[in-house]
Amino acid sequence: MSNTHADTVLYVRDTMLPQSEPPASTIGPAGWAKQNLFSGWLNTLLTVVSAAFVVFLLYRLLPWFISPTWGSDSLSSCRALFEEIGRDHEGACWGVIRDRWQQLLFGFYPAELYWRPILSLILLMVALAPVLFVGKVPAKMLIFSVIYPFMLPWLLWGGTVWMPIAVIAGFGVGYLVFKLVAKVGPGGLAAIVATLATVLWWLFLTAPVAYGLASVLPLALEPVASRQFGGFMLSVTIGVVAIACSLPIGIVLALGRRSDLPLVKWLCVGFIEFIRGVPLITLLFVASVLLNIFLPPGTNFDIILRVMIMTTLFASAYMAEVIRGGLAALPKGQYEGADSLGLDYWQAQRLIIMPQALKISIPGIVSTFIGVFKDTTLVSIIGLLDPLGLANAIRADTDWNGIYWELFLFIGAVFFIFCFSMSRYSMYLERKLQTGHR
Amino acid sequence: MKKTVFLGALTAAGLAAGAAGATTLEDVKARGTLNCGVSTGLVGFSAPDANGEWTGFDVALCRAVAAAVLGDQTAVEFVPTTGKTRFTALASGEIDMLARNTTWTFSRDVDLKFTFNGVNYYDGQGFMVPKALGVSSAKELDGATVCIQTGTTTELNLADFFRVNNMGYEPVPIETNAEAQQQFLAGACDVYTTDASGLAATRATFENPGDYAILPEIISKEPLGPLVRHGDDEWGDIVTWTLNALIAAEELGITSANVKDMSSAATDNPEINRLLGSEGNLGEMIGLNADWAVMAISAGGNYGEIFEKNIGENTPIGLARGLNALYTDGGLLYTPPFR
């Protein structure tokens, strides 16, 4: 055989060719473009048409965007400026953003106290870091994450520092009662009594204790009324509370819905289906209008608090279903495996089921978060001045009446930053938790 | 975890509730601020400026009442309300008075159980069309598409007007005035209808106001005024007579500039003296200080000053006094005597 081969082949190279660069048409920007944009006649056509469309859009929009109106202080002065420089077309009147950006961010929050919401936001990042970036941040910082929910209302609303401390003390009271009762009675009874004691402490003793301590040692921030909240600060506050509370409540509801105990199951199903069957607007109207009628006259149950509760309930119902999807996606073997290891229900959930179910649900959870955050703009319908509500109020100023796109573009851009970062984080988390299922 | 915070706040709310339950006047005095419901934003009538200070024609009335009751025109908590939340906010006690360009109608007064305290602006519904449409009267609008704000009396008036005149129209429902402006300018509707004051304010913001015409027909009566809950007549009287004091002040020539001089010493006119408290005891009768009217007038001036400052002919809105002039000038403002 080899002989025949040697006869038919005239020349055999006996050294390796040196490696050479790939052809110029397949590397670099040119290669990328050839591969991705011009790989066939159809794609080439589509590329050209899309490029022409983008150029057309930019050609029409850019002149509107590039407009030397940052310094103007009313719509009419913008128009006078256009006249002066001889522009025949309308341009953006950016003066409204310069004039009102602080109001769009902070609402009517007193300007000298802006540091409080800003500090709250920074501390929120610090509190979230150990949760979001497990392993990269010292786990001891979790202590701060636990304290933060009590600090947040104090920073935003102000008042005496003893209020959050007295609220935290409720846990101490519960723990003490539990220890005392557990010495004489069964553990279950102790848990019930301790819970009862904690709730009673919060309901009846927190305020007197806090005010008592405040009169001895007045450490207080200047109080800020809820009515002064507005703009993105309001959206972010409502959004963060709803997001933070809806995840744990959603997990509990999802587990409850899959529970074997009929009462628990039907309660959870009823709650989820009721909330999901009602638009958020309806819930907000209940918060703003119906509660007002049912509560005794003169009751001053903070409107923002009511809205937060309603948004949280709304988000929890959706969260529950997203997480139930994750639970349903787990193969039965995982449950059986947990049982065969002798784990009890909570151990199995904590160690085996939830970590996997939550990982599967990450995209759904994050899109629910983003949805909730954007839904906060609905509060403008009940008269709270969120960014959209404020845009309306700003337009009611005679200086800025007639301005639309500048405000909406600014609001849209800020919302985009928030939502896009959430979505990016979710992708990071997915990559990090990937253990080879796909 | 965070439920605890809610519970804490609930506690505080519950304690605060215990303090309430007296008359509105006592509540306001105990609270030290007046909760006044205003529009979330209506050009000339109520709007927050860059510092968060509310200004406007309706806002000025809130300030006058606060000044009359508490002696401080800044002691007002402005509660922005929408067309949908305004009545429940008032009925539930969240606000003490509503000054939100609200039309005084039979059913609102009787069925919704409110008391209107007079009229601070006589408005009427009008139509605005592009001049290019070639329409000179509202009677020629058969088959037109009409931009109309939902949930307002204007919607009902529109239906009545077209039915009476045997015409058809196609409504384009919109939520806010801002949306209407955009829709109208974009040509989504031929006609925009709302209160004539709103039309004037809207047209003033157009780049080419001259291209649009407001038709001569005013198809409805829209007496806009402040209102309070039924059943607390003392409080209703205070709002009514504060408004009357502002109108009477214009009639009597009392302005924010001269009110201090006129009140410091009795003048020749006994009605001025009674109004400003240097004679008689009107303040005591109404349950306020003797200088209540002085405070109300110095807050933002008399009715005419408030009008000129917020919506008058020298503002971009440029409304003429029209029906809102004193009866001596051919308008409808006529206040009962202070006696």
PDB file of C-alpha atoms in Angstrom, chain B residues 253-263 276:
ATOM      1  CA  GLY B 253     -60.456  99.149  48.377  1.00  0.00           C
ATOM      2  CA  ILE B 254     -58.515  97.226  51.006  1.00  0.00           C
ATOM      3  CA  THR B 255     -55.302  95.766  49.556  1.00  0.00           C
ATOM      4  CA  SER B 256     -52.403  93.822  51.002  1.00  0.00           C
ATOM      5  CA  ALA B 257     -50.460  97.083  50.918  1.00  0.00           C
ATOM      6  CA  ASN B 258     -52.870  99.233  52.909  1.00  0.00           C
ATOM      7  CA  VAL B 259     -54.587  96.682  55.127  1.00  0.00           C
ATOM      8  CA  LYS B 260     -52.181  97.236  58.021  1.00  0.00           C
ATOM      9  CA  ASP B 261     -52.737 101.011  57.976  1.00  0.00           C
ATOM     10  CA  MET B 262     -56.493 100.672  57.665  1.00  0.00           C
ATOM     11  CA  SER B 263     -56.735  98.225  60.555  1.00  0.00           C
ATOM     12  CA  LEU B 276     -60.973  94.621  59.935  1.00  0.00           C
TER      13      LEU B 276
END
